[in-house]
Amino acid sequence: MEKKLTLGRRFLLSRATSVLVVLVLILLLFSLFSPEHRFVDPDNLKVLLSLGAEFSIIALGVGMLMICGEFDLSIGSILVFCSFVFLKLFELEVNPFIIAVVTVFVGGALGLVNGLITVRGQIPSFVTTLGTMMFWRGLTLLLSGGEQTACDVSALGTKAASRFLALFTGRAGGFLPAQFLWFTLFAILLGILLHYHRFGNWVYATGDNRDAARAMGINTDWVKTACFIIVGVLCGVVACAQIGRLACFTSRTGEGWELKAVAASVVGGTSLRGGIGSMMGIFLGAIVISVIENGLVVLRIPYFWTYVFFGLVVLFSVLSSMYIEKKQMEAHR
Amino acid sequence: MERLIQFLRRRAASTFLVFVGLVLIFAFLSPRYVFVHSRNIAALGKLFPDLGIVTLGIGMLMICGEFDLSVASVLPFCAYIFARTLYAGLAPSWGLFFALLVGAALGWFNGFLTVKTRMPSFITTLGTLMFWRGVLYIWSKLMPLGIRQYIPSGSLFEKVLTGTVFGFFPVQSLWFTLFAILLGILLHYHRFGNWVYATGDNRDAARAMGINTDWVKTACFIIVGVLCGFSACMQSVRIGSFAATQGINFELRAIAACVVGGTSLRGEIGSMSGVVLGALTIPILDNGLVLLRVPVMGISAFIGLATILFVLLNTYVERRFR
Amino acid sequence: MERENNDFLVRMVNIHKWFGRVYALRGVDFEVRRGETVGLIGDNGAGKSTLIKILSGYHHADQGEIYFEGQRVSIRSPRDARGLGIETVYQEQALAPNLSISRNIFMGREPLRRLGLIDKKVMDEESMQALANLGLKLRSPDVPVVTLSGGERQGVAIARALHFKAKLVILDEPTVALSVKEVEEVLEFIRQLQREKVSVIFITHNLYHAFDIAERFVVMARGKKMADVKKEDTSPQGLSDLVLKSAFVAE
């Protein structure tokens, strides 16, 4: 009996649970108050699940990176650069699957650059990625002229093209958007990596106490670089999915995602100091941020309210995680 | 001579040399030497203090180990307060007063939140950044408010904030210099500055020495808020209206400037002269590249590159010569 | 003095170290025998930590040789040191506070199943066993280390060293900032190490703690070894005088 109680308390005190509660509340709020319950309309859900998933996929990687004690402000810029690479290859009429592979590869390479500058130069990733954020965005603007360019994969008309679109923008069972499946797939993969694989243990150890991790023979520089690469790869994947959906390249894509992704991770209970967080929390945090964005649109609330909500949710989660931390300490004593 | 050597050993010395190099390059390469034309210098001197004054405060805050991302909302918020006060029929000096007061209050709130929750200020101010921006957008409905009618050109208030001295030297630059000197004295010659360094270096040690680190941090946040308030008024008077887009992207640009000036993101390391240098370098890079006909939208690529290179250079020089 | 060479577990000979213009170690000889506990004492800045960090692979000596079990070795990283069987329990540096006890004990050496996945069952069981061997009873291997007391944390780090069959355990100020009861706990852990014939280097400011546990004392000051005495030949008061005198002589 006593054991059960502690299990129950443990459940209530876990960070992911509090995010789940917030999510359920927000969902209820939006479902009940959206005009004609438009929030739960299948069409809107499809939009939410495809559009929101794009941002959320990258947020997963950012969360993992934060657990290992680093930041990536450059995600939006990596995304736009990858999209540009996609566009250029598309204009050469390359097979879309080859384009996708190259795009993902480029994303990983840009992640590697972030990682190398951070660990080799021994400068905080905040500065590194602040720099690369401005650099890749600026470079893309210079190269593309800042214009919107059509990039309709279906126009290729090949079999590969339609398969590509099915893979990135299709609907499983006629309803579930492929982007959402990708999101879930990545969440599960990264969750296994983080919680059941030894790499995950190294990520936590690196973020929690780098000196201890190094003393135990963990190559923390390598761990950090690998996490940066993962973020870059996810940006590449999202670039493919987004171009598939929009059928055009826009140089403004991903703007403002960097802080939104940090917010999503923090809402999901990830600490900025590293070493604390879970994939479930990050997964839910990303959904919360996407749902708020979508829900406010459906409620016809002017877009700027989003900021107030984001701000409140971030501050609320900061306070609640502080409370949980305190309670957990008491519970263990 | 002694002083010169001492200066060169400073962390930002390499930034200074690069800065001089940049000025020379732009001066010689810009078409018809327009970079050093008095009109260009005057324009630069009018524009850069908007961000520069905020940067000074951010630098001090970073030395004490904290961030403030919310400047990008606090600044337009104060600008709106300023405009609203004028619309309420009060004198411009009251507007300035209220803008400073609100800036201080928002800064205090950031500090309060940070020291009480013991969360990294990156997160608390990320929250307030979003929150105040949202509140401002809702309140102002994103409508610009013209304020020219309340501050006639040639009025004392206008002259004090945005005029020129000796016929060409922009008064904004004087304000920047004044704040830089004041904060420099505070940071390097006043005991408060010692506390700031001690707090950023090792919070526990500072606390053990009887320094109220929470108070020091909060004070630094308030200083940033007040500077935002001042910069907001200056900018509003210059452009003649309130605009919700004021201060956009200031948060990261200010940090970039501080970093270029040799301020560490981990606290404790940095100096006011370095921050001033950083606050000058970024706008000069910006301006010079425009004059070299680099497309405006691509300039951020160079600033990003410069930020990383400066940091690498500073850390390299430091490791090599200490 | 006529001991045969392989009686030594570790021998450091004529170690020099500069940090820029600071001459941190000025030709130090230092050795530990098998199963011996050595107290390394001296003032702040005496060079104790530098010496130990060279042994554990954090620093590299500018000059000098290290012999381990009679073989000349070069220790270039903490990984090398661990490979030889040298475990270091640094204050606040040994454990990741938010990770669970078992994940801490197996940090970097996780028992694996296929594809690099962690075998949690083995990890948990062996952790509890390792702690029990040390006489430390903790409720669950899943508790984050941050919730443990200072003494228990040292216990986890020492249990880890014992579990991985360390030959030499270096304890850097393990009793600092602990309550009297916790100090006794930690000293008991060290006695367990002694019973298992593990060599121990015990760095401390507190001469009484050192005196309680060590068999031999090495006093350092200003980057030099000033004295090397056996427990039989001295007393806590004698040690204290020695430390003061060496600091004075070194000036």
PDB file of C-alpha atoms in Angstrom, chain A residues 194-332:
ATOM      1  CA  LEU A 194      18.431   9.057 -24.427  1.00  0.00           C
ATOM      2  CA  HIS A 195      16.979   6.728 -21.821  1.00  0.00           C
ATOM      3  CA  TYR A 196      18.022   3.206 -22.762  1.00  0.00           C
ATOM      4  CA  HIS A 197      21.210   3.592 -24.729  1.00  0.00           C
ATOM      5  CA  ARG A 198      24.563   4.296 -23.178  1.00  0.00           C
ATOM      6  CA  PHE A 199      24.890   7.362 -25.373  1.00  0.00           C
ATOM      7  CA  GLY A 200      21.975   8.838 -23.434  1.00  0.00           C
ATOM      8  CA  ASN A 201      23.765   8.178 -20.173  1.00  0.00           C
ATOM      9  CA  TRP A 202      26.745  10.060 -21.550  1.00  0.00           C
ATOM     10  CA  VAL A 203      24.509  12.941 -22.616  1.00  0.00           C
ATOM     11  CA  TYR A 204      23.125  13.282 -19.091  1.00  0.00           C
ATOM     12  CA  ALA A 205      26.527  12.881 -17.494  1.00  0.00           C
ATOM     13  CA  THR A 206      28.055  15.472 -19.814  1.00  0.00           C
ATOM     14  CA  GLY A 207      25.339  18.004 -19.052  1.00  0.00           C
ATOM     15  CA  ASP A 208      25.201  17.275 -15.361  1.00  0.00           C
ATOM     16  CA  ASN A 209      28.870  17.209 -14.450  1.00  0.00           C
ATOM     17  CA  ARG A 210      31.287  17.437 -17.305  1.00  0.00           C
ATOM     18  CA  ASP A 211      34.365  16.902 -15.154  1.00  0.00           C
ATOM     19  CA  ALA A 212      32.963  13.729 -13.655  1.00  0.00           C
ATOM     20  CA  ALA A 213      31.986  12.448 -17.079  1.00  0.00           C
ATOM     21  CA  ARG A 214      35.476  13.093 -18.379  1.00  0.00           C
ATOM     22  CA  ALA A 215      37.061  11.471 -15.377  1.00  0.00           C
ATOM     23  CA  MET A 216      34.996   8.402 -16.183  1.00  0.00           C
ATOM     24  CA  GLY A 217      36.472   8.316 -19.655  1.00  0.00           C
ATOM     25  CA  ILE A 218      33.512   9.801 -21.539  1.00  0.00           C
ATOM     26  CA  ASN A 219      34.586  11.911 -24.484  1.00  0.00           C
ATOM     27  CA  THR A 220      32.328  14.837 -23.681  1.00  0.00           C
ATOM     28  CA  ASP A 221      33.435  16.838 -26.716  1.00  0.00           C
ATOM     29  CA  TRP A 222      32.352  14.002 -28.942  1.00  0.00           C
ATOM     30  CA  VAL A 223      29.018  13.659 -27.119  1.00  0.00           C
ATOM     31  CA  LYS A 224      28.278  17.361 -27.555  1.00  0.00           C
ATOM     32  CA  THR A 225      29.255  17.368 -31.198  1.00  0.00           C
ATOM     33  CA  ALA A 226      27.047  14.336 -31.821  1.00  0.00           C
ATOM     34  CA  CYS A 227      24.089  16.155 -30.258  1.00  0.00           C
ATOM     35  CA  PHE A 228      24.717  19.186 -32.480  1.00  0.00           C
ATOM     36  CA  ILE A 229      24.799  16.898 -35.501  1.00  0.00           C
ATOM     37  CA  ILE A 230      21.494  15.331 -34.478  1.00  0.00           C
ATOM     38  CA  VAL A 231      19.895  18.775 -34.358  1.00  0.00           C
ATOM     39  CA  GLY A 232      21.311  19.589 -37.783  1.00  0.00           C
ATOM     40  CA  VAL A 233      20.037  16.331 -39.261  1.00  0.00           C
ATOM     41  CA  LEU A 234      16.552  17.007 -37.890  1.00  0.00           C
ATOM     42  CA  CYS A 235      16.655  20.475 -39.488  1.00  0.00           C
ATOM     43  CA  GLY A 236      17.498  18.811 -42.798  1.00  0.00           C
ATOM     44  CA  VAL A 237      14.579  16.412 -42.503  1.00  0.00           C
ATOM     45  CA  VAL A 238      12.205  19.243 -41.679  1.00  0.00           C
ATOM     46  CA  ALA A 239      13.497  21.251 -44.633  1.00  0.00           C
ATOM     47  CA  CYS A 240      12.432  18.379 -46.921  1.00  0.00           C
ATOM     48  CA  ALA A 241       9.028  18.036 -45.288  1.00  0.00           C
ATOM     49  CA  GLN A 242       8.384  21.763 -45.313  1.00  0.00           C
ATOM     50  CA  ILE A 243       9.282  22.268 -48.952  1.00  0.00           C
ATOM     51  CA  GLY A 244       7.159  19.270 -49.802  1.00  0.00           C
ATOM     52  CA  ARG A 245       4.202  20.881 -48.035  1.00  0.00           C
ATOM     53  CA  LEU A 246       4.640  24.478 -49.163  1.00  0.00           C
ATOM     54  CA  ALA A 247       5.917  23.690 -52.679  1.00  0.00           C
ATOM     55  CA  CYS A 248       8.084  26.777 -52.435  1.00  0.00           C
ATOM     56  CA  PHE A 249      11.238  28.106 -50.845  1.00  0.00           C
ATOM     57  CA  THR A 250      10.932  31.124 -48.590  1.00  0.00           C
ATOM     58  CA  SER A 251      13.930  32.790 -47.016  1.00  0.00           C
ATOM     59  CA  ARG A 252      12.024  33.622 -43.837  1.00  0.00           C
ATOM     60  CA  THR A 253      11.271  30.096 -42.769  1.00  0.00           C
ATOM     61  CA  GLY A 254      12.280  29.138 -39.261  1.00  0.00           C
ATOM     62  CA  GLU A 255      12.620  32.711 -38.020  1.00  0.00           C
ATOM     63  CA  GLY A 256      12.077  32.902 -34.293  1.00  0.00           C
ATOM     64  CA  TRP A 257      12.161  29.122 -33.878  1.00  0.00           C
ATOM     65  CA  GLU A 258      15.326  29.213 -31.820  1.00  0.00           C
ATOM     66  CA  LEU A 259      13.742  30.753 -28.756  1.00  0.00           C
ATOM     67  CA  LYS A 260      10.492  28.876 -29.312  1.00  0.00           C
ATOM     68  CA  ALA A 261      12.421  25.599 -29.249  1.00  0.00           C
ATOM     69  CA  VAL A 262      14.154  26.580 -26.030  1.00  0.00           C
ATOM     70  CA  ALA A 263      10.749  27.499 -24.621  1.00  0.00           C
ATOM     71  CA  ALA A 264       9.340  24.110 -25.654  1.00  0.00           C
ATOM     72  CA  SER A 265      12.183  22.297 -23.918  1.00  0.00           C
ATOM     73  CA  VAL A 266      11.835  24.373 -20.782  1.00  0.00           C
ATOM     74  CA  VAL A 267       8.089  23.829 -20.703  1.00  0.00           C
ATOM     75  CA  GLY A 268       8.898  20.123 -20.950  1.00  0.00           C
ATOM     76  CA  GLY A 269      11.001  20.318 -17.799  1.00  0.00           C
ATOM     77  CA  THR A 270      14.464  20.557 -19.330  1.00  0.00           C
ATOM     78  CA  SER A 271      16.961  22.515 -17.281  1.00  0.00           C
ATOM     79  CA  LEU A 272      19.091  25.168 -18.933  1.00  0.00           C
ATOM     80  CA  ARG A 273      22.001  24.103 -16.816  1.00  0.00           C
ATOM     81  CA  GLY A 274      22.000  20.667 -18.399  1.00  0.00           C
ATOM     82  CA  GLY A 275      21.585  17.193 -16.977  1.00  0.00           C
ATOM     83  CA  ILE A 276      17.849  17.403 -16.349  1.00  0.00           C
ATOM     84  CA  GLY A 277      15.018  16.603 -18.727  1.00  0.00           C
ATOM     85  CA  SER A 278      13.320  13.721 -20.485  1.00  0.00           C
ATOM     86  CA  MET A 279      12.278  12.969 -24.027  1.00  0.00           C
ATOM     87  CA  MET A 280       8.655  12.571 -22.916  1.00  0.00           C
ATOM     88  CA  GLY A 281       8.763  16.043 -21.405  1.00  0.00           C
ATOM     89  CA  ILE A 282      10.339  17.577 -24.493  1.00  0.00           C
ATOM     90  CA  PHE A 283       7.827  15.777 -26.714  1.00  0.00           C
ATOM     91  CA  LEU A 284       4.921  17.178 -24.688  1.00  0.00           C
ATOM     92  CA  GLY A 285       6.512  20.618 -24.405  1.00  0.00           C
ATOM     93  CA  ALA A 286       6.825  20.848 -28.177  1.00  0.00           C
ATOM     94  CA  ILE A 287       3.171  19.861 -28.547  1.00  0.00           C
ATOM     95  CA  VAL A 288       2.095  22.463 -25.974  1.00  0.00           C
ATOM     96  CA  ILE A 289       3.855  25.234 -27.878  1.00  0.00           C
ATOM     97  CA  SER A 290       2.398  24.086 -31.218  1.00  0.00           C
ATOM     98  CA  VAL A 291      -1.092  23.725 -29.781  1.00  0.00           C
ATOM     99  CA  ILE A 292      -1.033  27.199 -28.280  1.00  0.00           C
ATOM    100  CA  GLU A 293       0.060  28.686 -31.563  1.00  0.00           C
ATOM    101  CA  ASN A 294      -2.656  26.888 -33.476  1.00  0.00           C
ATOM    102  CA  GLY A 295      -5.376  27.251 -30.865  1.00  0.00           C
ATOM    103  CA  LEU A 296      -5.053  31.001 -30.639  1.00  0.00           C
ATOM    104  CA  VAL A 297      -5.407  31.276 -34.382  1.00  0.00           C
ATOM    105  CA  VAL A 298      -8.552  29.167 -34.289  1.00  0.00           C
ATOM    106  CA  LEU A 299      -9.932  31.209 -31.419  1.00  0.00           C
ATOM    107  CA  ARG A 300      -9.410  34.220 -33.672  1.00  0.00           C
ATOM    108  CA  ILE A 301      -7.284  35.809 -31.044  1.00  0.00           C
ATOM    109  CA  PRO A 302      -4.842  38.256 -32.565  1.00  0.00           C
ATOM    110  CA  TYR A 303      -1.486  36.641 -33.139  1.00  0.00           C
ATOM    111  CA  PHE A 304       0.298  38.807 -30.594  1.00  0.00           C
ATOM    112  CA  TRP A 305      -1.530  37.062 -27.779  1.00  0.00           C
ATOM    113  CA  THR A 306       0.616  34.068 -28.610  1.00  0.00           C
ATOM    114  CA  TYR A 307       3.542  35.860 -27.042  1.00  0.00           C
ATOM    115  CA  VAL A 308       1.660  36.487 -23.824  1.00  0.00           C
ATOM    116  CA  PHE A 309       0.718  32.828 -23.673  1.00  0.00           C
ATOM    117  CA  PHE A 310       4.226  31.629 -24.473  1.00  0.00           C
ATOM    118  CA  GLY A 311       5.599  33.952 -21.847  1.00  0.00           C
ATOM    119  CA  LEU A 312       3.100  32.807 -19.251  1.00  0.00           C
ATOM    120  CA  VAL A 313       3.624  29.130 -20.033  1.00  0.00           C
ATOM    121  CA  VAL A 314       7.394  29.499 -19.786  1.00  0.00           C
ATOM    122  CA  LEU A 315       7.183  31.385 -16.502  1.00  0.00           C
ATOM    123  CA  PHE A 316       4.630  28.941 -15.158  1.00  0.00           C
ATOM    124  CA  SER A 317       6.754  25.934 -16.023  1.00  0.00           C
ATOM    125  CA  VAL A 318       9.790  27.556 -14.461  1.00  0.00           C
ATOM    126  CA  LEU A 319       7.908  28.062 -11.229  1.00  0.00           C
ATOM    127  CA  SER A 320       6.326  24.608 -11.243  1.00  0.00           C
ATOM    128  CA  SER A 321       9.596  22.832 -11.946  1.00  0.00           C
ATOM    129  CA  MET A 322      11.144  24.740  -9.082  1.00  0.00           C
ATOM    130  CA  TYR A 323       8.323  23.559  -6.852  1.00  0.00           C
ATOM    131  CA  ILE A 324       8.640  19.983  -8.072  1.00  0.00           C
ATOM    132  CA  GLU A 325      12.372  20.002  -7.488  1.00  0.00           C
ATOM    133  CA  LYS A 326      11.840  21.131  -3.921  1.00  0.00           C
ATOM    134  CA  LYS A 327       9.161  18.527  -3.276  1.00  0.00           C
ATOM    135  CA  GLN A 328      11.301  15.791  -4.788  1.00  0.00           C
ATOM    136  CA  MET A 329      14.156  16.647  -2.494  1.00  0.00           C
ATOM    137  CA  GLU A 330      11.808  16.481   0.471  1.00  0.00           C
ATOM    138  CA  ALA A 331      10.313  13.199  -0.694  1.00  0.00           C
ATOM    139  CA  HIS A 332      13.707  11.525  -0.937  1.00  0.00           C
TER     140      HIS A 332
END
